[in-house]
Tab-separated table of C-alpha atoms in Angstrom:
chain	number	residue	atom	x	y	z
X	1	MET	CA	-67.528	-30.526	-17.372
X	2	LEU	CA	-65.392	-28.148	-14.877
X	3	SER	CA	-64.974	-25.771	-17.298
X	4	ASN	CA	-68.581	-26.138	-19.205
X	5	GLY	CA	-70.795	-26.868	-16.931
X	6	GLU	CA	-72.633	-23.515	-16.282
X	7	SER	CA	-75.485	-24.433	-13.153
X	8	ASP	CA	-75.280	-23.939	-9.595
X	9	ASN	CA	-73.407	-27.150	-8.711
X	10	VAL	CA	-71.087	-26.978	-10.828
X	11	ARG	CA	-69.574	-23.666	-10.484
X	12	LEU	CA	-70.020	-24.108	-6.767
X	13	LEU	CA	-67.998	-27.611	-8.110
X	14	ARG	CA	-65.717	-25.934	-9.932
X	15	SER	CA	-65.303	-23.422	-7.131
X	16	LYS	CA	-64.291	-26.501	-4.289
X	17	ALA	CA	-61.676	-27.812	-6.866
X	18	ASN	CA	-59.932	-24.631	-7.376
X	19	ARG	CA	-59.771	-24.688	-3.516
X	20	PHE	CA	-57.835	-27.782	-2.943
X	21	PHE	CA	-55.630	-27.298	-6.234
X	22	THR	CA	-54.134	-24.254	-4.873
X	23	ILE	CA	-53.607	-25.838	-1.586
X	24	PHE	CA	-51.669	-28.405	-3.197
X	25	TYR	CA	-50.413	-26.421	-5.089
X	26	SER	CA	-49.314	-24.494	-2.437
X	27	PRO	CA	-45.840	-26.412	-1.875
X	28	ILE	CA	-44.698	-26.774	-5.495
X	29	THR	CA	-45.109	-22.809	-6.193
X	30	TRP	CA	-43.148	-22.214	-2.347
X	31	ILE	CA	-40.300	-24.748	-3.788
X	32	ARG	CA	-39.840	-23.301	-7.361
X	33	SER	CA	-39.934	-19.297	-6.315
X	34	MET	CA	-37.023	-20.241	-3.395
X	35	ALA	CA	-35.177	-21.654	-5.915
X	36	LEU	CA	-35.907	-18.240	-8.437
X	37	ILE	CA	-35.274	-17.048	-5.471
X	38	GLU	CA	-32.255	-18.307	-4.941
X	39	GLU	CA	-31.054	-18.827	-8.516
X	40	GLU	CA	-30.898	-15.093	-8.824
X	41	ALA	CA	-29.244	-14.170	-5.366
X	42	ALA	CA	-26.567	-16.271	-6.512
X	43	LEU	CA	-26.830	-13.938	-9.641
X	44	LEU	CA	-27.040	-11.049	-7.587
X	45	ARG	CA	-23.566	-12.278	-5.255
X	46	SER	CA	-21.723	-12.760	-8.811
X	47	LYS	CA	-22.866	-8.813	-9.599
X	48	ASN	CA	-21.509	-7.841	-6.725
X	49	LEU	CA	-18.313	-9.934	-6.469
X	50	GLN	CA	-17.969	-8.694	-9.467
X	51	LEU	CA	-18.276	-4.665	-8.834
X	52	SER	CA	-16.319	-4.845	-6.035
X	53	PHE	CA	-12.961	-6.255	-8.625
X	54	GLN	CA	-13.769	-3.119	-11.007
X	55	VAL	CA	-14.125	-0.732	-8.141
X	56	GLU	CA	-10.948	-2.271	-6.731
X	57	SER	CA	-9.424	-1.939	-9.611
X	58	MET	CA	-10.442	1.285	-10.291
X	59	ARG	CA	-9.294	2.774	-6.973
X	60	TYR	CA	-5.384	0.791	-7.185
X	61	LEU	CA	-5.742	2.874	-10.548
X	62	LEU	CA	-6.438	6.079	-9.073
X	63	GLU	CA	-3.787	5.450	-7.012
X	64	GLU	CA	-1.585	5.295	-9.856
X	65	ASN	CA	-2.211	7.762	-10.964
X	66	ASN	CA	-1.771	9.874	-8.347
X	67	SER	CA	1.248	8.385	-7.766
X	68	LEU	CA	3.143	8.777	-10.721
X	69	LYS	CA	2.063	12.494	-10.686
X	70	GLU	CA	4.110	13.128	-7.203
X	71	LEU	CA	7.474	11.103	-8.863
X	72	LEU	CA	6.289	13.465	-12.716
X	73	ASP	CA	6.045	16.503	-10.605
X	74	PHE	CA	9.647	15.879	-8.257
X	75	GLN	CA	10.962	15.131	-11.440
X	76	ARG	CA	10.493	18.508	-12.717
X	77	GLU	CA	11.315	20.425	-9.819
X	78	SER	CA	14.011	18.627	-8.509
X	79	LYS	CA	17.405	19.786	-9.577
X	80	MET	CA	19.284	16.800	-9.739
X	81	THR	CA	19.734	13.774	-12.231
X	82	ILE	CA	17.354	11.055	-11.095
X	83	LEU	CA	15.760	7.704	-13.707
X	84	PRO	CA	12.774	7.069	-12.776
X	85	ALA	CA	12.116	3.296	-12.532
X	86	ARG	CA	9.371	0.805	-11.564
X	87	VAL	CA	9.492	-2.388	-8.492
X	88	ILE	CA	9.108	-5.590	-10.428
X	89	ASN	CA	9.907	-7.298	-7.133
X	90	MET	CA	10.450	-6.951	-3.696
X	91	SER	CA	12.474	-9.350	-1.245
X	92	ALA	CA	14.954	-9.585	-4.240
X	93	SER	CA	17.870	-10.357	-2.714
X	94	PRO	CA	18.117	-13.560	0.159
X	95	PHE	CA	21.805	-11.631	2.169
X	96	LEU	CA	18.872	-8.911	3.042
X	97	SER	CA	16.540	-8.305	5.375
X	98	SER	CA	14.139	-5.243	2.981
X	99	SER	CA	15.153	-5.374	-0.407
X	100	LEU	CA	13.640	-4.752	-3.579
X	101	SER	CA	14.632	-4.688	-6.956
X	102	ILE	CA	14.687	-1.804	-10.157
X	103	ASP	CA	13.202	-2.329	-13.798
X	104	ILE	CA	16.719	-0.772	-14.419
X	105	GLY	CA	20.677	-0.914	-14.924
X	106	SER	CA	23.947	0.267	-15.777
X	107	GLU	CA	22.656	1.164	-20.111
X	108	SER	CA	20.392	3.234	-18.095
X	109	GLY	CA	23.021	5.002	-16.171
X	110	VAL	CA	22.484	3.130	-13.170
X	111	SER	CA	25.746	2.641	-10.744
X	112	VAL	CA	26.069	0.753	-7.156
X	113	ASN	CA	24.865	3.185	-4.060
X	114	ASP	CA	22.810	5.046	-6.271
X	115	PRO	CA	20.652	6.960	-3.672
X	116	ILE	CA	16.828	5.735	-4.391
X	117	MET	CA	13.716	7.994	-2.779
X	118	THR	CA	10.792	8.362	-3.534
X	119	PRO	CA	8.686	12.278	-3.298
X	120	ASN	CA	8.221	11.461	0.433
X	121	GLY	CA	11.851	10.678	0.891
X	122	ILE	CA	14.780	8.216	1.237
X	123	ILE	CA	14.167	4.342	1.017
X	124	GLY	CA	17.408	3.665	-0.007
X	125	LYS	CA	20.882	2.887	-1.985
X	126	THR	CA	22.121	0.263	-4.956
X	127	VAL	CA	23.868	-3.099	-3.934
X	128	ILE	CA	23.868	-4.703	-7.223
X	129	VAL	CA	23.858	-3.474	-10.710
X	130	SER	CA	23.369	-5.409	-13.727
X	131	GLU	CA	22.408	-4.129	-17.270
X	132	ASN	CA	18.814	-3.561	-16.916
X	133	GLU	CA	17.666	-4.505	-13.495
X	134	SER	CA	18.992	-3.514	-9.922
X	135	ILE	CA	18.255	-4.239	-6.262
X	136	ILE	CA	18.322	-1.784	-4.078
X	137	GLN	CA	18.605	-2.018	-0.546
X	138	LEU	CA	16.234	-0.443	2.024
X	139	ILE	CA	15.670	1.856	4.853
X	140	ASN	CA	14.566	-0.603	7.102
X	141	ASP	CA	17.349	-2.675	6.298
X	142	VAL	CA	18.916	-4.195	9.611
X	143	THR	CA	22.393	-3.563	8.117
X	144	PHE	CA	21.384	-0.375	6.739
X	145	ARG	CA	22.579	3.176	8.618
X	146	LEU	CA	21.772	6.848	7.409
X	147	SER	CA	24.068	9.433	8.308
X	148	VAL	CA	21.072	12.077	9.868
X	149	ARG	CA	20.044	16.039	10.432
X	150	ILE	CA	17.156	17.045	12.823
X	151	LYS	CA	15.506	20.076	11.620
X	152	PRO	CA	16.508	22.929	13.399
X	153	SER	CA	18.687	21.943	16.092
X	154	GLY	CA	20.569	21.109	13.094
X	155	SER	CA	21.473	18.132	15.808
X	156	THR	CA	23.224	14.869	13.840
X	157	GLY	CA	23.347	11.253	14.459
X	158	ILE	CA	22.643	8.031	12.749
X	159	LEU	CA	19.749	6.491	12.179
X	160	ARG	CA	19.079	2.942	11.616
X	161	TRP	CA	15.534	0.409	11.836
X	162	PHE	CA	13.951	-0.385	14.530
X	163	ASP	CA	10.533	-1.455	14.961
X	164	LYS	CA	7.997	-1.962	12.640
X	165	ASP	CA	7.797	1.408	10.604
X	166	LEU	CA	10.430	3.544	12.896
X	167	TYR	CA	13.851	4.274	13.525
X	168	LEU	CA	16.558	5.029	15.649
X	169	ILE	CA	18.465	7.569	15.355
X	170	LYS	CA	21.246	7.187	18.723
X	171	GLU	CA	25.490	9.660	19.105
X	172	VAL	CA	22.834	12.275	19.566
X	173	GLN	CA	24.054	14.998	22.746
X	174	LYS	CA	21.732	15.384	25.468
X	175	ASN	CA	21.583	18.655	25.454
X	176	SER	CA	20.456	19.348	22.023
X	177	ASN	CA	17.389	20.916	21.109
X	178	VAL	CA	15.679	18.357	19.809
X	179	GLU	CA	11.204	18.554	19.881
X	180	VAL	CA	9.024	15.855	19.240
X	181	GLY	CA	7.543	16.638	14.940
X	182	ASN	CA	11.078	17.657	14.142
X	183	GLN	CA	10.992	17.144	10.802
X	184	VAL	CA	14.324	15.036	9.849
X	185	VAL	CA	16.950	14.682	6.659
X	186	THR	CA	20.099	13.827	4.909
X	187	SER	CA	23.027	15.506	7.333
X	188	GLY	CA	25.407	15.516	4.200
X	189	PHE	CA	27.800	13.617	6.025
X	190	SER	CA	28.018	10.592	3.272
X	191	ASP	CA	29.744	10.358	-0.200
X	192	ILE	CA	26.301	8.158	-0.572
X	193	PHE	CA	23.499	10.661	-0.097
X	194	PRO	CA	23.116	14.387	-0.517
X	195	SER	CA	22.240	16.395	2.051
X	196	ASP	CA	18.372	18.046	3.043
X	197	LEU	CA	16.976	15.141	1.452
X	198	PRO	CA	13.703	14.261	3.675
X	199	VAL	CA	13.624	11.381	6.076
X	200	GLY	CA	11.626	11.844	8.264
X	201	LYS	CA	10.129	13.094	11.778
X	202	VAL	CA	10.993	12.771	15.119
X	203	VAL	CA	7.812	10.685	17.131
X	204	LYS	CA	9.382	10.210	19.906
X	205	ILE	CA	12.338	10.840	22.515
X	206	THR	CA	14.299	9.270	25.561
X	207	ASP	CA	17.210	10.006	27.409
X	208	GLU	CA	19.558	7.568	28.585
X	209	ARG	CA	20.548	6.780	31.781
X	210	GLY	CA	23.892	7.481	32.743
X	211	SER	CA	24.941	9.125	29.287
X	212	PHE	CA	25.597	12.465	28.216
X	213	GLN	CA	23.148	10.668	24.659
X	214	LYS	CA	19.662	10.585	24.086
X	215	SER	CA	17.316	8.303	21.999
X	216	VAL	CA	14.996	9.493	18.867
X	217	ILE	CA	12.209	7.875	17.895
X	218	VAL	CA	11.407	8.894	13.925
X	219	LYS	CA	9.096	7.904	11.327
X	220	ILE	CA	10.049	8.241	8.022
X	221	ASN	CA	7.515	9.599	5.179
X	222	GLU	CA	7.277	6.073	2.758
X	223	ASN	CA	5.051	3.713	3.402
X	224	ILE	CA	8.138	0.871	1.979
X	225	GLY	CA	5.537	-1.956	1.630
X	226	SER	CA	2.993	-0.054	-0.808
X	227	ILE	CA	5.969	1.662	-2.633
X	228	MET	CA	5.698	0.899	-6.779
X	229	ASN	CA	7.457	3.584	-8.284
X	230	LEU	CA	10.369	5.442	-7.611
X	231	PHE	CA	13.975	7.581	-8.764
X	232	VAL	CA	17.642	6.800	-8.711
X	233	ILE	CA	19.449	9.903	-8.267
X	234	VAL	CA	22.115	8.595	-11.157
X	235	ASP	CA	24.031	13.173	-10.650
X	236	GLN	CA	23.485	14.601	-7.572
């Protein structure tokens, strides 16, 4: 009747009926709209998470690509015989406070006490070598010691881990001309490490009271925790 009638009274009644049903169904319509919005929001959150994973993956691949490019350039320019290797496990030895394992061993020509480095500098040495895997003692292991020279003064000393990413050189003569920012390299006074390989730079100098020596704080060039690719020096 409301649909087919054309009289004034019917049109008025139809208008009031439409208004009534509009008001009556408005909460239901609102609930349906909110459910649809929530469903769309969940879908958007899912897509956003997927995109975040893709961005992180692309960023990681870019960093790895840049790292491999640096390694390749270093290998081309180096006059030493070096073997590229990939980190397969961190904290590889229960007998060392800081170590890792790599994917090459004696079959590739690796021996015990081979120096380990990245394009940024020395990071450790081999301590255990099997046929296809080697364990590396890292420079931040508490027992690791490295004979170093500070440029340009030529002052020498023994570098050891100090705290976090900082290292300590003791036995430096107090009258030596050492300044913040000086480069630290291997001294060559070692049967393991060749001379003049980069290590880090001086960030602080402290005089030792009652002594003819001073302590030098060094920050090494490499971030140990993020190493994925490195080199083994097999022939110096």
